[in-house]
Amino acid sequence: MPQLKECPNCTSSFSCSADRPGCWCQDVHVPGEALDDLRAQLTGCVCRSCLDRFASEAAEARAHEAAGEAGTRVPGALVQVRGLSKLWLVGGVLLLLVAAAVALTVGPMPIGVGEVARSLLSHVPFLGVKSHLGPAEDAIVWELRAPRLVLAALVGGILALSGSSYQGVFRNPLADPYLLGVAAGAGLGATLVIAYAATGGSRGLLLPLAAFAGAVAGVGAAMLLGASLGSRSSGSLILAGVAVAAFMTAIQTFVQQRRSDSLREVYSWLLGGFSGSGWHEVGLASPYIAVSAVVLLLHRRLIDVLGVGDDEAATLGINVKHVRLAVVIAATMGTAAAVAVSGLIGFVGIIVPHTIRMLVSTSYRAILPLAALFGASFLVLTDVLARTLLSPSELPIGVVTAFFGAPFFALVLRSTREQSP
Amino acid sequence: MSAAPTLPAGPSAAADSPSAVRISGVSATLGRTQALRNVTLEVARGEWVALIGANGAGKTTLLRSVCGLVPFTGEIAVDGLIVGSARRREIARHLALVPQIPRTPPGMTVGEYVLLGRTPHIGYLASETKADRVAAEKALRQLALVRFAPRQLGSLSGGELQRVVLARALAQEAPVLLLDEPTSALDLGRQQEALELVETLRAEVELTVICAMHDLTLAGQYADRLALLDLGRLVATGPPRELLSEEVIAAYYGAQVEVIHRDGGVFVLPRRSRGR
């Protein structure tokens, strides 16, 4: 039987089973010296709240000591947001640079890193560095590989960033950037152009515009429908997205069926990829992607606040509706721009945020910047694989992201689950 | 009845009145049900008012109205700020809510969670500063939670989580604290612990406390004043010893109880009407 004792510190009564294993006091860790001090001051057991307080004070004193040894004692140092260390950001930037180097040098015509660097520096005035590359090699690096690399980085970064933002504002770990009808809308826009526009130069210009317009229209319709349902929860917006996507996909399938000659082209567009991308596509997409990325990154702390629920976030002074709207609009813009120039590339917007969540931090303050960096590197490297594995023919990049991404994801999932059962 | 419960006080027009929260003629409709009907209640600075009443009486709706979470008619002022027209951020600096079932983001640490309480003091798109971390640390220290700072919310017991949510509300540095049945998920010992904590904080940082409570004995022991709601109406307010009577509880809770007055306190014991 647990004994009823009186706490020698605060005189309140509490139950104690210190004579048997399994007493609650064994769950409270008081560091050695602090426990000795406590035993010297008081005789017998103390109550739970007093022991908690002692343990807390001892842990605090210890943290301050540790900080004192390292330099100065920092007030507020006990409260930290995980994963915002410079180490991860620097690591992300380094990985992106390595990925860029790989993307510029690997291909049917291998070109050394040194040569590429010399060529890059030769474009900087007043350095006097001369490129050793011939005109053909120079064109391969700067007209074929470089725009493709930049576009893959932009698209990978914004897809991962939008995906994590959606997961945050909808508090749904399975949300991806295509959640609210972006994919169906873009697919419909692209299909209409491929099926009905005359082939030729103007079609190349029209396709990304139609895909972008379709994506924005899809999300716009979903948001109007969601708002008209009048619910305060985010669930109705997601359901509205499902309805709009189904409707648009139905039209797209109908058009595709009527014009079966266009089937192959539509299908290959839907699979996504960067073959034939040049600086033109980079110019088209980058303004939208840049603005979207800046807006999303600025909202990273507010997305964390939304994590406590709409009502509680509101009592913390946040206008939940406005924050969610701003994030959804920004993420949609970015995703629509990415889809317009690269088609539907699956998996990036889910796998990258979740990997960061499992390995680094669950705070969006860390997830958002890291998702942008690692998403960019991930897509640059998978694009290299897509164009080299079966060279000279190209694999659809969505196949590569899933083929290599899924096993990696499973591995991370397994290893983190083993650590924390 | 030992003493007639006083009628709710009328609205006071004085802008510089000592009341921390002034609720005047508030009605609210949820779906088709009239959840609040013309409720008028003033809570003085430093006072602890417990909202009592049967399930569905409107306790939670009244708290949510004060937070501006449900549309209502009438007027609610918190420290002179009119709920609904003052900026949310401004209100959040004067009013903190401890919800009945707090949503805990998976994987978030205690430190990160308590830091979220600083939100009304941080610019819209800005990041927290050192001063915010210091304030969050102070809240952790006040609730003896320092050693929990790096722990994940999911690993805490119910009582620990309640303290962490309280720490988040404290980090908000709002003078008015609303609690929605803060003890409903806790065992007897943790209930007393949590309420003692609120009482200690009320003295330390001069909080005004409005708390929806189920347990009438606990409500009677901790609150200065009870406000009894029934079907959305405020039917009586008064000190626990005057308001808690067998007749009142039978009428508004449909419960058979024995009310015992002892040592200046009041104890409400449920009693089975038919003997075994």
XYZ file of C-alpha atoms in Angstrom:
697
model
C 0.000 0.000 0.000
C 1.251 3.463 -0.737
C 1.696 5.473 2.452
C 0.150 8.838 3.048
C 2.922 11.225 4.063
C 3.233 14.901 4.782
C 5.682 16.810 2.639
C 8.442 18.285 4.859
C 8.785 21.191 2.438
C 5.225 22.404 1.878
C 3.275 20.335 4.492
C 0.736 19.121 1.940
C -0.069 15.411 2.068
C 0.821 13.007 -0.719
C 0.974 9.287 -1.392
C 4.390 7.639 -1.313
C 5.493 4.121 -2.181
C 9.237 4.685 -1.935
C 9.667 1.348 -0.149
C 8.554 -0.494 -3.278
C 9.692 -0.343 -6.905
C 7.511 1.747 -9.196
C 7.053 4.802 -7.003
C 6.245 7.927 -9.010
C 9.374 9.608 -7.651
C 11.512 7.357 -9.863
C 10.149 9.137 -12.930
C 11.477 12.478 -11.736
C 15.150 12.825 -12.423
C 17.050 15.017 -9.957
C 20.759 15.336 -10.762
C 23.159 13.806 -8.182
C 24.498 16.878 -6.367
C 21.077 18.496 -6.206
C 19.662 15.315 -4.672
C 22.437 15.330 -2.046
C 21.633 18.966 -1.200
C 17.977 18.100 -0.904
C 18.701 15.168 1.425
C 20.874 17.387 3.588
C 18.118 19.988 3.920
C 15.059 17.795 4.444
C 14.389 14.409 5.919
C 12.122 11.901 4.212
C 10.242 12.087 0.930
C 8.801 15.263 -0.547
C 5.578 15.632 -2.507
C 5.376 15.493 -6.257
C 5.067 19.210 -6.959
C 7.990 20.025 -4.657
C 10.171 17.307 -6.220
C 9.218 18.572 -9.677
C 10.202 22.055 -8.656
C 13.562 20.888 -7.284
C 14.287 18.853 -10.411
C 13.334 21.813 -12.569
C 15.573 24.205 -10.657
C 18.473 21.749 -10.737
C 18.122 21.239 -14.488
C 18.018 24.978 -14.988
C 21.097 25.532 -12.819
C 22.890 22.844 -14.790
C 21.960 24.407 -18.143
C 23.210 27.747 -16.915
C 26.453 26.180 -15.718
C 26.978 24.542 -19.082
C 26.287 27.840 -20.819
C 28.639 29.572 -18.361
C 31.471 27.237 -19.266
C 30.931 27.859 -22.947
C 31.054 31.611 -22.461
C 28.274 33.796 -21.157
C 25.053 32.723 -19.530
C 22.280 33.391 -21.977
C 18.814 34.116 -20.575
C 16.156 32.563 -22.743
C 18.569 29.927 -24.019
C 16.408 27.149 -22.601
C 13.657 27.952 -25.066
C 14.812 27.129 -28.551
C 13.206 26.218 -31.845
C 14.845 23.069 -33.157
C 16.416 22.756 -36.564
C 17.134 26.420 -37.132
C 20.859 25.849 -36.647
C 23.137 27.286 -39.314
C 24.544 23.809 -39.861
C 21.482 22.533 -41.693
C 21.129 25.654 -43.823
C 24.807 25.563 -44.800
C 24.480 21.836 -45.509
C 21.467 22.522 -47.720
C 23.291 25.203 -49.698
C 26.351 22.979 -50.106
C 24.236 20.087 -51.344
C 22.583 22.396 -53.865
C 26.003 23.535 -55.125
C 27.174 19.942 -55.471
C 23.946 19.059 -57.310
C 24.489 22.031 -59.620
C 28.060 20.952 -60.339
C 26.864 17.431 -61.145
C 24.084 18.733 -63.389
C 26.450 20.972 -65.361
C 29.144 18.364 -65.890
C 27.371 15.018 -66.343
C 25.831 14.057 -69.688
C 26.540 12.434 -73.050
C 29.438 14.875 -73.367
C 31.258 14.951 -69.996
C 32.762 18.335 -69.218
C 35.083 18.791 -66.220
C 34.097 20.886 -63.200
C 37.234 22.998 -63.663
C 36.310 23.790 -67.237
C 32.789 24.781 -66.263
C 34.138 26.994 -63.469
C 36.622 28.665 -65.845
C 33.842 29.242 -68.336
C 31.622 30.702 -65.610
C 34.381 33.060 -64.431
C 35.130 34.127 -68.008
C 31.677 35.701 -68.106
C 32.583 37.874 -65.115
C 34.205 41.052 -66.391
C 37.674 42.248 -65.273
C 38.796 38.824 -64.010
C 40.681 37.985 -67.163
C 39.834 34.265 -66.969
C 39.722 32.606 -70.390
C 37.365 29.726 -71.056
C 38.825 26.584 -72.616
C 35.444 25.421 -73.876
C 34.695 25.317 -77.568
C 31.492 26.957 -78.846
C 29.639 23.613 -78.896
C 30.646 22.730 -75.349
C 29.891 26.247 -74.195
C 26.392 25.971 -75.691
C 25.837 22.570 -74.056
C 26.729 23.937 -70.641
C 25.064 27.347 -70.799
C 22.161 26.833 -73.210
C 21.158 23.252 -72.408
C 22.332 22.156 -68.988
C 22.302 25.463 -67.081
C 18.680 26.506 -67.791
C 17.559 22.965 -67.128
C 19.423 22.952 -63.825
C 17.988 26.319 -62.780
C 14.462 25.304 -63.738
C 14.704 21.972 -61.907
C 15.983 23.777 -58.800
C 13.185 26.382 -58.950
C 10.469 23.779 -59.519
C 11.812 21.343 -56.881
C 12.207 24.130 -54.348
C 8.751 25.609 -54.828
C 6.979 22.226 -54.926
C 8.571 21.198 -51.608
C 7.901 24.636 -50.118
C 4.255 24.696 -51.264
C 3.733 21.115 -50.146
C 4.985 21.821 -46.630
C 2.929 25.021 -46.450
C -0.253 23.181 -47.441
C 0.502 20.474 -44.885
C 0.876 23.218 -42.282
C -2.197 25.333 -42.961
C -4.459 22.322 -43.471
C -2.801 20.386 -40.639
C -2.857 17.392 -42.958
C 0.369 15.478 -43.474
C -0.891 14.052 -46.765
C -1.580 17.414 -48.399
C 0.514 17.970 -51.508
C 0.926 21.039 -53.720
C -1.689 19.695 -56.142
C -4.311 19.370 -53.393
C -6.781 22.065 -54.402
C -7.221 21.419 -58.096
C -3.902 22.763 -59.384
C -3.118 19.504 -61.132
C -6.540 19.011 -62.687
C -6.739 22.657 -63.788
C -3.288 22.675 -65.348
C -3.976 19.325 -66.984
C -7.185 20.652 -68.537
C -5.488 23.835 -69.784
C -2.614 21.919 -71.329
C -4.909 19.317 -72.892
C -7.073 21.997 -74.521
C -4.004 23.593 -76.123
C -2.535 20.274 -77.249
C -5.864 19.091 -78.664
C -7.122 22.253 -80.352
C -4.278 24.729 -80.934
C -2.407 24.545 -84.229
C 1.013 22.944 -83.980
C 3.934 25.281 -84.399
C 5.895 27.919 -82.574
C 2.940 29.664 -80.954
C 1.877 26.418 -79.306
C 5.090 26.273 -77.261
C 4.262 29.717 -75.919
C 0.585 28.978 -75.374
C 1.011 25.708 -73.474
C 2.552 27.056 -70.242
C 0.128 29.996 -70.195
C -2.880 27.714 -70.578
C -1.588 25.341 -67.902
C -0.982 28.264 -65.525
C -4.422 29.735 -66.200
C -6.053 26.332 -65.742
C -4.271 25.762 -62.427
C -5.227 29.164 -61.044
C -8.815 28.726 -62.272
C -9.005 25.319 -60.596
C -7.897 26.604 -57.198
C -9.981 29.767 -57.611
C -13.105 27.685 -58.224
C -12.276 25.455 -55.258
C -11.878 28.490 -52.993
C -15.113 30.102 -54.172
C -16.986 26.858 -53.646
C -15.321 26.330 -50.265
C -16.210 29.845 -49.137
C -19.828 29.420 -50.271
C -20.096 26.298 -48.116
C -19.579 28.762 -45.298
C -17.871 26.447 -42.862
C -15.173 27.804 -40.603
C -13.038 24.700 -40.903
C -10.411 24.043 -43.530
C -12.017 20.704 -44.361
C -14.666 22.217 -46.639
C -11.961 23.845 -48.768
C -10.260 20.497 -49.287
C -13.569 18.851 -50.204
C -14.354 21.682 -52.609
C -10.940 21.028 -54.167
C -11.846 17.379 -54.619
C -15.117 18.312 -56.370
C -13.492 20.860 -58.696
C -10.640 18.486 -59.538
C -13.060 15.674 -60.408
C -15.085 18.013 -62.646
C -12.043 19.342 -64.499
C -10.528 15.893 -64.900
C -13.810 14.730 -66.428
C -13.662 17.496 -69.062
C -9.996 16.785 -69.704
C -10.633 13.061 -70.197
C -13.538 13.847 -72.523
C -11.387 16.163 -74.679
C -8.571 13.646 -74.675
C -10.959 10.906 -75.779
C -12.372 13.039 -78.613
C -8.905 13.876 -79.896
C -7.151 10.556 -79.409
C -4.322 11.635 -81.717
C -3.201 14.002 -78.992
C -3.241 11.307 -76.316
C 0.467 10.597 -76.344
C 1.476 14.228 -76.155
C -0.981 14.978 -73.359
C 0.219 11.955 -71.443
C 3.875 12.872 -71.724
C 3.106 16.438 -70.639
C 1.207 15.169 -67.609
C 4.156 12.992 -66.572
C 6.281 16.089 -66.412
C 9.918 16.798 -67.092
C 12.477 19.320 -68.202
C 13.485 18.067 -71.634
C 13.836 20.930 -74.061
C 13.598 23.555 -71.326
C 15.578 26.719 -71.885
C 16.065 30.169 -70.425
C 12.658 31.124 -71.847
C 10.886 28.791 -69.407
C 13.086 29.999 -66.565
C 12.081 33.563 -67.369
C 8.403 32.621 -67.513
C 8.251 30.828 -64.182
C 10.838 32.503 -61.983
C 8.981 35.742 -61.106
C 5.948 33.827 -59.802
C 8.095 31.289 -58.015
C 10.241 33.981 -56.394
C 7.266 35.990 -55.088
C 5.522 32.841 -53.884
C 8.657 31.601 -52.101
C 9.173 34.921 -50.317
C 5.555 35.103 -49.142
C 5.574 31.505 -47.911
C 8.891 31.869 -46.082
C 7.629 35.000 -44.341
C 4.654 33.040 -43.027
C 6.696 30.206 -41.532
C 6.165 31.203 -37.891
C 2.445 31.830 -38.429
C 2.060 28.336 -39.895
C 3.470 27.027 -36.613
C 0.882 29.078 -34.727
C -1.911 27.528 -36.821
C -0.694 24.157 -35.523
C -2.467 24.752 -32.202
C -5.827 24.882 -33.980
C -7.892 27.664 -35.521
C -9.583 28.796 -32.325
C -6.461 28.878 -30.219
C -4.518 30.614 -32.959
C -7.288 33.233 -33.027
C -6.977 33.780 -29.272
C -3.250 34.310 -29.849
C -4.166 37.287 -32.018
C -3.871 35.683 -35.455
C -6.411 36.229 -38.201
C -6.577 32.583 -39.184
C -8.606 33.144 -42.361
C -6.200 35.748 -43.707
C -3.117 33.693 -42.962
C -4.572 30.578 -44.586
C -5.715 32.560 -47.617
C -2.339 34.257 -48.077
C -0.487 30.952 -47.806
C -2.875 29.109 -50.145
C -2.708 31.862 -52.776
C 1.078 32.062 -52.628
C 1.516 28.285 -52.740
C -0.935 28.044 -55.646
C 0.880 30.732 -57.647
C 4.202 29.018 -57.179
C 2.876 25.560 -57.935
C 0.934 26.754 -60.984
C 4.061 28.415 -62.380
C 6.062 25.242 -61.763
C 3.412 23.032 -63.368
C 3.158 25.347 -66.367
C 6.802 24.815 -67.313
C 7.415 21.269 -66.110
C 4.126 19.354 -66.026
C 2.998 17.354 -63.028
C 5.964 16.134 -61.038
C 4.663 14.080 -58.154
C 6.160 13.078 -54.866
C 8.550 16.020 -54.284
C 6.003 18.050 -52.320
C 5.372 15.205 -49.888
C 8.630 13.307 -49.588
C 10.939 16.277 -48.995
C 8.946 17.965 -46.181
C 8.400 14.649 -44.423
C 12.044 13.686 -44.584
C 12.968 17.019 -42.998
C 10.247 16.571 -40.406
C 11.620 13.195 -39.418
C 15.305 14.076 -39.508
C 15.484 17.709 -38.404
C 12.447 19.390 -36.877
C 8.668 19.497 -36.878
C 8.626 23.299 -36.710
C 7.670 25.024 -39.942
C 10.200 27.716 -39.120
C 12.840 25.113 -39.973
C 10.875 22.960 -42.429
C 10.078 25.735 -44.923
C 13.594 27.042 -45.703
C 15.069 23.554 -45.596
C 12.325 22.116 -47.835
C 13.103 24.778 -50.456
C 16.828 23.961 -50.398
C 16.551 20.175 -50.285
C 13.631 20.089 -52.721
C 15.766 22.008 -55.227
C 18.735 19.659 -54.819
C 16.511 16.583 -54.955
C 14.895 17.536 -58.247
C 18.183 18.657 -59.844
C 19.753 15.287 -59.035
C 16.731 13.231 -60.132
C 16.662 15.194 -63.390
C 20.302 14.224 -63.971
C 19.299 10.594 -63.454
C 16.278 10.994 -65.719
C 18.369 12.207 -68.623
C 21.413 9.931 -68.149
C 20.111 6.510 -67.063
C 18.732 5.481 -70.469
C 20.612 8.078 -72.496
C 20.003 9.162 -75.210
C 16.313 8.631 -74.426
C 14.854 10.304 -71.342
C 12.879 8.859 -68.467
C 9.881 10.850 -67.228
C 11.163 12.588 -64.115
C 8.099 11.597 -62.077
C 9.123 7.971 -62.559
C 12.591 8.718 -61.218
C 11.419 10.779 -58.215
C 9.146 7.958 -57.120
C 11.518 5.111 -57.987
C 14.381 6.512 -55.922
C 12.374 8.640 -53.555
C 9.997 5.969 -52.286
C 12.636 3.485 -51.043
C 14.634 6.326 -49.463
C 11.490 7.597 -47.786
C 10.687 4.109 -46.493
C 14.216 3.861 -45.104
C 13.934 7.164 -43.242
C 10.494 6.154 -41.976
C 11.833 2.861 -40.637
C 14.906 4.285 -38.973
C 13.076 7.119 -37.214
C 10.247 4.840 -36.067
C 12.814 2.501 -34.509
C 14.341 5.358 -32.537
C 11.079 6.602 -31.108
C 8.528 3.817 -30.743
C -32.534 28.356 0.563
C -30.034 29.868 2.932
C -29.732 33.171 1.123
C -31.309 34.586 -2.004
C -28.783 34.709 -4.852
C -28.261 38.232 -6.058
C -29.441 39.207 -9.490
C -26.807 39.912 -12.123
C -25.549 43.472 -11.922
C -26.644 45.893 -14.609
C -24.179 47.198 -17.151
C -21.952 49.943 -15.878
C -21.323 52.821 -18.189
C -18.122 54.007 -16.556
C -15.265 53.553 -19.022
C -12.656 53.559 -16.278
C -14.542 51.054 -14.157
C -12.411 48.541 -12.273
C -13.947 45.652 -14.200
C -11.569 43.534 -16.249
C -14.304 41.953 -18.336
C -17.676 43.526 -18.966
C -20.339 41.437 -20.698
C -23.476 43.433 -21.498
C -26.634 41.950 -22.968
C -24.876 39.240 -24.928
C -26.886 36.764 -26.994
C -25.477 34.165 -29.347
C -26.987 31.607 -31.682
C -25.246 28.392 -32.657
C -26.947 26.815 -35.624
C -30.611 26.854 -34.584
C -30.122 26.878 -30.843
C -30.046 30.060 -28.857
C -26.878 29.387 -26.860
C -26.780 32.666 -24.912
C -29.726 34.896 -24.019
C -29.057 38.429 -22.891
C -26.194 37.636 -20.524
C -24.822 40.512 -18.469
C -21.869 39.941 -16.174
C -19.067 42.071 -14.842
C -15.839 40.594 -13.578
C -13.669 42.800 -11.389
C -9.907 42.977 -11.726
C -8.260 40.168 -9.768
C -11.528 38.320 -9.269
C -12.000 34.570 -9.865
C -15.430 33.880 -11.325
C -16.501 30.303 -11.996
C -19.144 29.705 -14.658
C -21.331 26.814 -13.580
C -24.395 25.134 -15.047
C -25.474 21.868 -16.598
C -24.132 20.606 -19.921
C -25.338 22.866 -22.713
C -26.062 25.755 -20.363
C -23.772 28.038 -22.386
C -20.569 28.111 -20.294
C -18.245 27.350 -23.177
C -20.167 29.584 -25.583
C -19.844 32.476 -23.151
C -16.070 31.938 -22.909
C -15.823 31.649 -26.686
C -17.820 34.855 -27.122
C -15.405 36.707 -24.843
C -12.587 35.428 -27.078
C -14.471 36.627 -30.170
C -14.703 33.083 -31.531
C -18.494 33.041 -31.994
C -20.669 35.791 -33.418
C -22.821 37.470 -30.766
C -25.008 40.503 -30.236
C -24.528 42.828 -27.302
C -21.167 44.066 -26.126
C -18.133 42.528 -24.485
C -15.212 44.641 -23.284
C -11.891 43.280 -22.058
C -9.855 45.924 -20.239
C -11.945 48.475 -22.107
C -11.249 46.890 -25.525
C -14.424 46.051 -27.402
C -14.350 42.437 -28.602
C -15.121 42.322 -32.304
C -13.978 45.830 -33.129
C -10.586 46.058 -31.396
C -7.718 44.340 -33.195
C -7.312 40.659 -32.412
C -3.674 41.133 -31.519
C -4.568 43.862 -29.061
C -7.193 41.668 -27.379
C -4.764 38.743 -27.281
C -2.404 40.847 -25.176
C -5.147 41.227 -22.576
C -6.831 37.844 -22.749
C -5.483 34.291 -22.755
C -7.517 31.104 -23.176
C -6.759 27.657 -21.803
C -9.027 25.381 -23.865
C -10.703 22.267 -22.554
C -8.902 19.969 -24.977
C -5.776 21.704 -26.242
C -4.594 20.662 -29.688
C -0.992 19.581 -29.472
C 0.909 19.718 -32.749
C 2.711 16.383 -33.124
C 6.424 16.517 -32.469
C 6.427 20.027 -31.060
C 8.526 20.537 -27.932
C 7.315 22.159 -24.722
C 9.684 25.093 -25.281
C 8.442 25.716 -28.826
C 4.830 25.453 -27.691
C 5.191 27.914 -24.817
C 7.001 30.294 -27.165
C 3.852 30.370 -29.348
C 2.186 32.198 -26.447
C 4.331 35.194 -27.364
C 2.551 35.543 -30.722
C 0.533 38.688 -29.870
C 3.774 40.439 -28.947
C 5.564 39.558 -32.191
C 5.075 41.464 -35.447
C 2.854 39.782 -38.029
C 5.598 38.345 -40.188
C 8.465 38.800 -37.725
C 10.379 36.226 -35.704
C 10.567 36.012 -31.933
C 13.337 37.969 -30.270
C 15.488 37.174 -27.278
C 12.990 39.031 -25.075
C 10.292 36.570 -26.169
C 12.471 33.593 -25.329
C 13.227 35.135 -21.937
C 9.492 35.610 -21.287
C 8.736 32.022 -22.311
C 11.534 30.795 -20.060
C 10.092 32.798 -17.190
C 6.691 31.178 -17.719
C 8.332 27.739 -17.710
C 10.126 28.595 -14.476
C 6.939 29.836 -12.790
C 5.271 26.523 -13.496
C 8.355 24.427 -12.632
C 8.542 23.177 -16.195
C 12.106 24.107 -17.050
C 13.288 20.524 -17.268
C 10.437 19.751 -19.672
C 11.514 22.379 -22.220
C 13.088 19.944 -24.714
C 10.424 17.234 -24.212
C 7.840 16.554 -26.916
C 4.220 17.381 -26.083
C 3.130 13.845 -26.935
C 5.269 12.389 -24.144
C 3.553 14.350 -21.365
C 0.902 13.129 -18.955
C -2.456 14.906 -18.736
C -1.449 16.916 -15.679
C 1.883 17.940 -17.197
C 0.194 18.966 -20.432
C -2.293 21.112 -18.520
C 0.626 22.909 -16.866
C 2.317 23.403 -20.229
C -0.848 24.944 -21.699
C -1.044 27.186 -18.641
C 2.579 28.180 -19.233
C 1.722 29.128 -22.808
C -1.137 31.297 -21.574
C 1.200 32.848 -18.998
C 3.837 33.624 -21.632
C 1.111 35.626 -23.351
C 1.317 38.040 -20.374
C -2.388 38.764 -20.545
C -4.027 39.985 -17.324
C -7.243 38.046 -17.943
C -7.148 34.252 -18.035
C -10.062 32.184 -19.340
C -10.136 28.482 -18.545
C -12.615 26.052 -20.077
C -13.046 23.193 -17.635
C -9.339 22.955 -16.993
C -9.646 19.916 -14.737
C -12.015 17.694 -16.714
C -9.241 15.375 -17.941
C -7.323 15.176 -14.657
C -7.370 12.904 -11.642
C -8.270 14.259 -8.225
C -4.703 15.144 -7.205
C -3.887 16.793 -10.544
C -7.182 18.758 -10.372
C -6.195 20.292 -7.054
C -2.653 20.878 -8.307
C -3.837 22.704 -11.421
C -6.304 24.907 -9.552
C -3.755 25.687 -6.804
C -1.376 26.715 -9.559
C -3.934 29.074 -11.066
C -4.598 30.473 -7.598
C -0.860 31.036 -6.971
C -0.451 32.724 -10.336
C -3.489 34.890 -9.716
C -1.747 36.271 -6.639
C 1.725 36.464 -8.220
C 0.878 38.183 -11.486
C -2.522 39.631 -10.534
C -4.645 37.665 -12.941
C -8.369 37.894 -13.400
C -9.734 34.378 -13.825
C -12.941 33.278 -15.522
C -13.255 29.529 -15.410
C -15.981 27.151 -16.593
C -16.228 24.372 -14.020
C -18.114 21.126 -13.613
C -17.082 20.211 -10.098
C -19.164 22.395 -7.828
C -17.137 21.622 -4.705
C -13.918 22.694 -6.407
C -15.676 25.715 -7.913
C -16.882 26.655 -4.446
C -13.428 26.339 -2.963
C -11.474 28.322 -5.518
C -13.830 30.909 -6.989
C -14.726 34.207 -5.340
C -18.027 34.214 -7.119
C -20.114 31.766 -9.095
C -22.181 32.592 -12.151
C -24.927 30.049 -12.792
C -26.078 29.616 -16.382
C -29.160 27.758 -17.512
C -30.266 27.359 -21.144
C -28.160 30.349 -22.113
C -29.468 32.618 -19.363
C -27.448 33.885 -16.447
C -29.823 32.939 -13.653
C -27.791 33.905 -10.591
C -24.434 35.118 -9.416
C -23.077 35.164 -5.903
C -20.517 33.847 -3.477
C -20.420 30.022 -3.392
C -21.776 29.749 0.141
C -24.888 31.662 -0.812
C -25.447 30.270 -4.269
C -24.797 26.575 -3.806
C -27.871 25.031 -2.249
C -29.635 21.715 -2.619
C -32.656 23.409 -4.189
C -30.644 25.364 -6.773
C -28.643 22.316 -7.799
C -31.765 20.175 -8.019
C -33.467 22.824 -10.143
C -30.650 23.558 -12.584
C -28.674 20.312 -12.686
C -31.509 17.851 -12.012
C -29.213 16.307 -9.419
C -29.836 14.981 -5.917
C -27.112 16.361 -3.720
C -26.316 17.127 -0.147
C -24.712 20.502 0.474
C -22.533 20.637 3.571
C -21.254 23.858 5.069
C -18.145 23.239 7.126
C -15.092 25.308 8.151
C -16.399 28.244 6.136
C -16.362 26.113 2.961
C -19.151 24.474 1.038
C -19.162 20.867 -0.154
C -21.507 19.403 -2.731
C -21.970 15.654 -2.443
C -23.994 13.678 -4.980
C -26.486 11.367 -3.294
C -28.471 8.529 -4.725
C -32.165 9.184 -4.155
C -33.095 5.534 -3.606
C -31.081 3.622 -1.032
C -29.406 0.365 -1.937
